[in-house]
Amino acid sequence: MPGERFRIAAAVYGILRADGRLLLLRRAGTTFRHGQLSLPAGHLDGGEDARTGLVRELREELGIEADPDGCRLALLLHTAPEDADDQEYFHLFFTVDRWTGDPVINEPGKCSELRWADPTDLPPDVVDYVAEALAAITRGETLALRGWVTGP
């Protein structure tokens, strides 16, 4: 019997690089991955496309204006639910080549630190699936799967 039709839960992530470094932020004020480093990210709102959602999230979180034409999809990470209360997700990782303004903590209730890091030597407290996605991008992959049981 076929399963229920998949309803997309989608999140977008911005990969901003400058001087060979990658921008990370420390999550705060949330129960999900509190205190860990991640990329600037957020959920898509209904009725908005992925690039528009990314540009909005970067504005909300970092106070910058990203050029939508400078946002390129680098990886789709499809994750299985982590627990019974979770759902499967499409995580869309975009490189962001052009933006105006200097990134700042624009949502202090959700972020406690911005850090430029060496992408070849990430801090150990980067969110696990974000680190996996960055490694997949480095390997040239465009699709990654996480948490799925394969085979009979």
PDB file of C-alpha atoms in Angstrom:
ATOM      1  CA  MET A   1       0.000   0.000   0.000  1.00  0.00           C
ATOM      2  CA  PRO A   2       1.511   3.357  -0.968  1.00  0.00           C
ATOM      3  CA  GLY A   3       2.450   5.781   1.764  1.00  0.00           C
ATOM      4  CA  GLU A   4       0.905   9.179   2.309  1.00  0.00           C
ATOM      5  CA  ARG A   5       1.784  11.724  -0.356  1.00  0.00           C
ATOM      6  CA  PHE A   6       4.921  13.595   0.654  1.00  0.00           C
ATOM      7  CA  ARG A   7       4.359  17.172   1.726  1.00  0.00           C
ATOM      8  CA  ILE A   8       7.540  19.163   1.507  1.00  0.00           C
ATOM      9  CA  ALA A   9       9.100  20.555   4.627  1.00  0.00           C
ATOM     10  CA  ALA A  10      11.928  22.653   3.226  1.00  0.00           C
ATOM     11  CA  ALA A  11      14.729  24.700   4.699  1.00  0.00           C
ATOM     12  CA  VAL A  12      17.239  26.907   2.880  1.00  0.00           C
ATOM     13  CA  TYR A  13      20.882  27.482   3.860  1.00  0.00           C
ATOM     14  CA  GLY A  14      23.255  30.203   2.713  1.00  0.00           C
ATOM     15  CA  ILE A  15      26.929  29.458   2.148  1.00  0.00           C
ATOM     16  CA  LEU A  16      28.722  32.809   2.328  1.00  0.00           C
ATOM     17  CA  ARG A  17      32.464  32.891   1.726  1.00  0.00           C
ATOM     18  CA  ALA A  18      34.954  35.727   2.048  1.00  0.00           C
ATOM     19  CA  ASP A  19      38.745  35.580   1.991  1.00  0.00           C
ATOM     20  CA  GLY A  20      38.622  31.781   1.840  1.00  0.00           C
ATOM     21  CA  ARG A  21      36.492  31.531   4.968  1.00  0.00           C
ATOM     22  CA  LEU A  22      32.912  30.396   5.559  1.00  0.00           C
ATOM     23  CA  LEU A  23      30.349  32.262   7.684  1.00  0.00           C
ATOM     24  CA  LEU A  24      28.823  30.260  10.531  1.00  0.00           C
ATOM     25  CA  LEU A  25      26.436  31.355  13.254  1.00  0.00           C
ATOM     26  CA  ARG A  26      25.832  29.950  16.717  1.00  0.00           C
ATOM     27  CA  ARG A  27      22.219  28.948  17.319  1.00  0.00           C
ATOM     28  CA  ALA A  28      20.665  30.293  20.497  1.00  0.00           C
ATOM     29  CA  GLY A  29      17.250  30.618  22.090  1.00  0.00           C
ATOM     30  CA  THR A  30      15.866  27.510  20.422  1.00  0.00           C
ATOM     31  CA  THR A  31      15.448  23.888  21.392  1.00  0.00           C
ATOM     32  CA  PHE A  32      16.769  22.673  18.023  1.00  0.00           C
ATOM     33  CA  ARG A  33      20.577  22.368  18.035  1.00  0.00           C
ATOM     34  CA  HIS A  34      20.920  25.116  20.661  1.00  0.00           C
ATOM     35  CA  GLY A  35      24.522  26.261  21.052  1.00  0.00           C
ATOM     36  CA  GLN A  36      25.773  24.593  17.882  1.00  0.00           C
ATOM     37  CA  LEU A  37      27.243  26.322  14.849  1.00  0.00           C
ATOM     38  CA  SER A  38      25.324  26.292  11.588  1.00  0.00           C
ATOM     39  CA  LEU A  39      24.921  28.189   8.373  1.00  0.00           C
ATOM     40  CA  PRO A  40      22.423  31.043   8.129  1.00  0.00           C
ATOM     41  CA  ALA A  41      19.192  29.209   7.386  1.00  0.00           C
ATOM     42  CA  GLY A  42      15.462  29.005   7.801  1.00  0.00           C
ATOM     43  CA  HIS A  43      12.243  27.417   6.652  1.00  0.00           C
ATOM     44  CA  LEU A  44      10.490  28.397   3.484  1.00  0.00           C
ATOM     45  CA  ASP A  45       7.197  30.206   3.943  1.00  0.00           C
ATOM     46  CA  GLY A  46       4.256  28.958   1.925  1.00  0.00           C
ATOM     47  CA  GLY A  47       4.017  30.594  -1.467  1.00  0.00           C
ATOM     48  CA  GLU A  48       7.666  31.632  -1.756  1.00  0.00           C
ATOM     49  CA  ASP A  49      10.278  30.073  -3.976  1.00  0.00           C
ATOM     50  CA  ALA A  50      13.562  28.795  -2.573  1.00  0.00           C
ATOM     51  CA  ARG A  51      15.771  31.731  -3.653  1.00  0.00           C
ATOM     52  CA  THR A  52      13.267  34.295  -2.384  1.00  0.00           C
ATOM     53  CA  GLY A  53      13.130  32.453   0.940  1.00  0.00           C
ATOM     54  CA  LEU A  54      16.919  32.376   1.169  1.00  0.00           C
ATOM     55  CA  VAL A  55      17.233  36.095   0.430  1.00  0.00           C
ATOM     56  CA  ARG A  56      14.575  36.802   3.091  1.00  0.00           C
ATOM     57  CA  GLU A  57      16.344  34.628   5.674  1.00  0.00           C
ATOM     58  CA  LEU A  58      19.704  36.306   5.015  1.00  0.00           C
ATOM     59  CA  ARG A  59      18.078  39.715   5.443  1.00  0.00           C
ATOM     60  CA  GLU A  60      16.340  38.648   8.676  1.00  0.00           C
ATOM     61  CA  GLU A  61      19.299  36.843  10.228  1.00  0.00           C
ATOM     62  CA  LEU A  62      22.299  38.821   8.984  1.00  0.00           C
ATOM     63  CA  GLY A  63      20.946  42.198   7.833  1.00  0.00           C
ATOM     64  CA  ILE A  64      22.398  41.757   4.341  1.00  0.00           C
ATOM     65  CA  GLU A  65      20.833  41.973   0.891  1.00  0.00           C
ATOM     66  CA  ALA A  66      21.736  39.005  -1.266  1.00  0.00           C
ATOM     67  CA  ASP A  67      21.462  39.139  -5.038  1.00  0.00           C
ATOM     68  CA  PRO A  68      19.035  36.324  -5.973  1.00  0.00           C
ATOM     69  CA  ASP A  69      20.949  35.769  -9.235  1.00  0.00           C
ATOM     70  CA  GLY A  70      24.084  35.190  -7.149  1.00  0.00           C
ATOM     71  CA  CYS A  71      22.448  32.374  -5.153  1.00  0.00           C
ATOM     72  CA  ARG A  72      23.106  28.990  -6.739  1.00  0.00           C
ATOM     73  CA  LEU A  73      21.824  25.646  -5.529  1.00  0.00           C
ATOM     74  CA  ALA A  74      24.820  23.552  -4.473  1.00  0.00           C
ATOM     75  CA  LEU A  75      23.158  20.573  -2.783  1.00  0.00           C
ATOM     76  CA  LEU A  76      19.807  19.026  -1.977  1.00  0.00           C
ATOM     77  CA  LEU A  77      20.005  17.041   1.261  1.00  0.00           C
ATOM     78  CA  HIS A  78      16.958  14.790   1.783  1.00  0.00           C
ATOM     79  CA  THR A  79      16.730  13.701   5.416  1.00  0.00           C
ATOM     80  CA  ALA A  80      14.515  11.091   7.029  1.00  0.00           C
ATOM     81  CA  PRO A  81      12.702  12.028  10.248  1.00  0.00           C
ATOM     82  CA  GLU A  82      15.072  12.042  13.224  1.00  0.00           C
ATOM     83  CA  ASP A  83      12.342  10.975  15.668  1.00  0.00           C
ATOM     84  CA  ALA A  84       8.593  10.310  15.857  1.00  0.00           C
ATOM     85  CA  ASP A  85       7.789  14.032  16.130  1.00  0.00           C
ATOM     86  CA  ASP A  86       9.916  14.978  13.122  1.00  0.00           C
ATOM     87  CA  GLN A  87       9.217  14.859   9.399  1.00  0.00           C
ATOM     88  CA  GLU A  88      11.352  14.275   6.349  1.00  0.00           C
ATOM     89  CA  TYR A  89      12.997  17.405   4.955  1.00  0.00           C
ATOM     90  CA  PHE A  90      14.466  18.872   1.842  1.00  0.00           C
ATOM     91  CA  HIS A  91      17.451  20.998   2.897  1.00  0.00           C
ATOM     92  CA  LEU A  92      18.524  23.290   0.045  1.00  0.00           C
ATOM     93  CA  PHE A  93      22.114  24.539   0.342  1.00  0.00           C
ATOM     94  CA  PHE A  94      22.937  27.597  -1.779  1.00  0.00           C
ATOM     95  CA  THR A  95      26.231  29.312  -2.442  1.00  0.00           C
ATOM     96  CA  VAL A  96      25.763  33.067  -2.119  1.00  0.00           C
ATOM     97  CA  ASP A  97      28.215  34.851  -4.369  1.00  0.00           C
ATOM     98  CA  ARG A  98      26.993  38.449  -4.081  1.00  0.00           C
ATOM     99  CA  TRP A  99      25.522  40.465  -1.249  1.00  0.00           C
ATOM    100  CA  THR A 100      25.598  44.010   0.079  1.00  0.00           C
ATOM    101  CA  GLY A 101      26.162  44.989   3.673  1.00  0.00           C
ATOM    102  CA  ASP A 102      28.237  43.464   6.413  1.00  0.00           C
ATOM    103  CA  PRO A 103      26.765  40.421   8.176  1.00  0.00           C
ATOM    104  CA  VAL A 104      25.687  41.175  11.746  1.00  0.00           C
ATOM    105  CA  ILE A 105      23.644  39.352  14.355  1.00  0.00           C
ATOM    106  CA  ASN A 106      20.253  40.689  13.354  1.00  0.00           C
ATOM    107  CA  GLU A 107      18.244  38.253  15.512  1.00  0.00           C
ATOM    108  CA  PRO A 108      20.003  38.140  18.904  1.00  0.00           C
ATOM    109  CA  GLY A 109      17.263  35.917  20.314  1.00  0.00           C
ATOM    110  CA  LYS A 110      18.209  33.201  17.790  1.00  0.00           C
ATOM    111  CA  CYS A 111      21.956  33.723  17.319  1.00  0.00           C
ATOM    112  CA  SER A 112      24.730  34.425  19.810  1.00  0.00           C
ATOM    113  CA  GLU A 113      27.825  34.492  17.572  1.00  0.00           C
ATOM    114  CA  LEU A 114      28.988  34.928  13.999  1.00  0.00           C
ATOM    115  CA  ARG A 115      32.231  33.194  13.082  1.00  0.00           C
ATOM    116  CA  TRP A 116      34.251  33.035   9.884  1.00  0.00           C
ATOM    117  CA  ALA A 117      35.777  29.557   9.743  1.00  0.00           C
ATOM    118  CA  ASP A 118      38.176  27.634   7.557  1.00  0.00           C
ATOM    119  CA  PRO A 119      35.907  25.346   5.482  1.00  0.00           C
ATOM    120  CA  THR A 120      38.609  22.645   5.432  1.00  0.00           C
ATOM    121  CA  ASP A 121      38.854  22.639   9.237  1.00  0.00           C
ATOM    122  CA  LEU A 122      35.355  23.189  10.621  1.00  0.00           C
ATOM    123  CA  PRO A 123      34.875  23.581  14.375  1.00  0.00           C
ATOM    124  CA  PRO A 124      33.744  20.344  16.045  1.00  0.00           C
ATOM    125  CA  ASP A 125      30.396  21.799  17.141  1.00  0.00           C
ATOM    126  CA  VAL A 126      28.987  22.430  13.656  1.00  0.00           C
ATOM    127  CA  VAL A 127      25.547  20.820  13.309  1.00  0.00           C
ATOM    128  CA  ASP A 128      26.219  17.273  12.084  1.00  0.00           C
ATOM    129  CA  TYR A 129      24.075  17.289   8.956  1.00  0.00           C
ATOM    130  CA  VAL A 130      25.379  20.742   7.979  1.00  0.00           C
ATOM    131  CA  ALA A 131      28.963  19.452   8.202  1.00  0.00           C
ATOM    132  CA  GLU A 132      27.928  16.411   6.124  1.00  0.00           C
ATOM    133  CA  ALA A 133      26.321  18.682   3.513  1.00  0.00           C
ATOM    134  CA  LEU A 134      29.414  20.894   3.266  1.00  0.00           C
ATOM    135  CA  ALA A 135      31.594  17.800   2.810  1.00  0.00           C
ATOM    136  CA  ALA A 136      29.248  16.512   0.078  1.00  0.00           C
ATOM    137  CA  ILE A 137      29.455  19.860  -1.727  1.00  0.00           C
ATOM    138  CA  THR A 138      33.250  19.738  -1.535  1.00  0.00           C
ATOM    139  CA  ARG A 139      33.134  16.294  -3.167  1.00  0.00           C
ATOM    140  CA  GLY A 140      31.017  17.728  -5.983  1.00  0.00           C
ATOM    141  CA  GLU A 141      27.817  15.951  -5.018  1.00  0.00           C
ATOM    142  CA  THR A 142      24.485  17.621  -5.743  1.00  0.00           C
ATOM    143  CA  LEU A 143      22.231  15.185  -3.848  1.00  0.00           C
ATOM    144  CA  ALA A 144      22.812  13.654  -0.429  1.00  0.00           C
ATOM    145  CA  LEU A 145      20.587  11.374   1.637  1.00  0.00           C
ATOM    146  CA  ARG A 146      20.631  11.081   5.423  1.00  0.00           C
ATOM    147  CA  GLY A 147      18.869   8.690   7.743  1.00  0.00           C
ATOM    148  CA  TRP A 148      17.191   6.482   5.167  1.00  0.00           C
ATOM    149  CA  VAL A 149      17.191   2.713   5.573  1.00  0.00           C
ATOM    150  CA  THR A 150      17.956   1.067   2.242  1.00  0.00           C
ATOM    151  CA  GLY A 151      17.412  -2.477   1.091  1.00  0.00           C
ATOM    152  CA  PRO A 152      14.815  -5.092   2.096  1.00  0.00           C
TER     153      PRO A 152
END
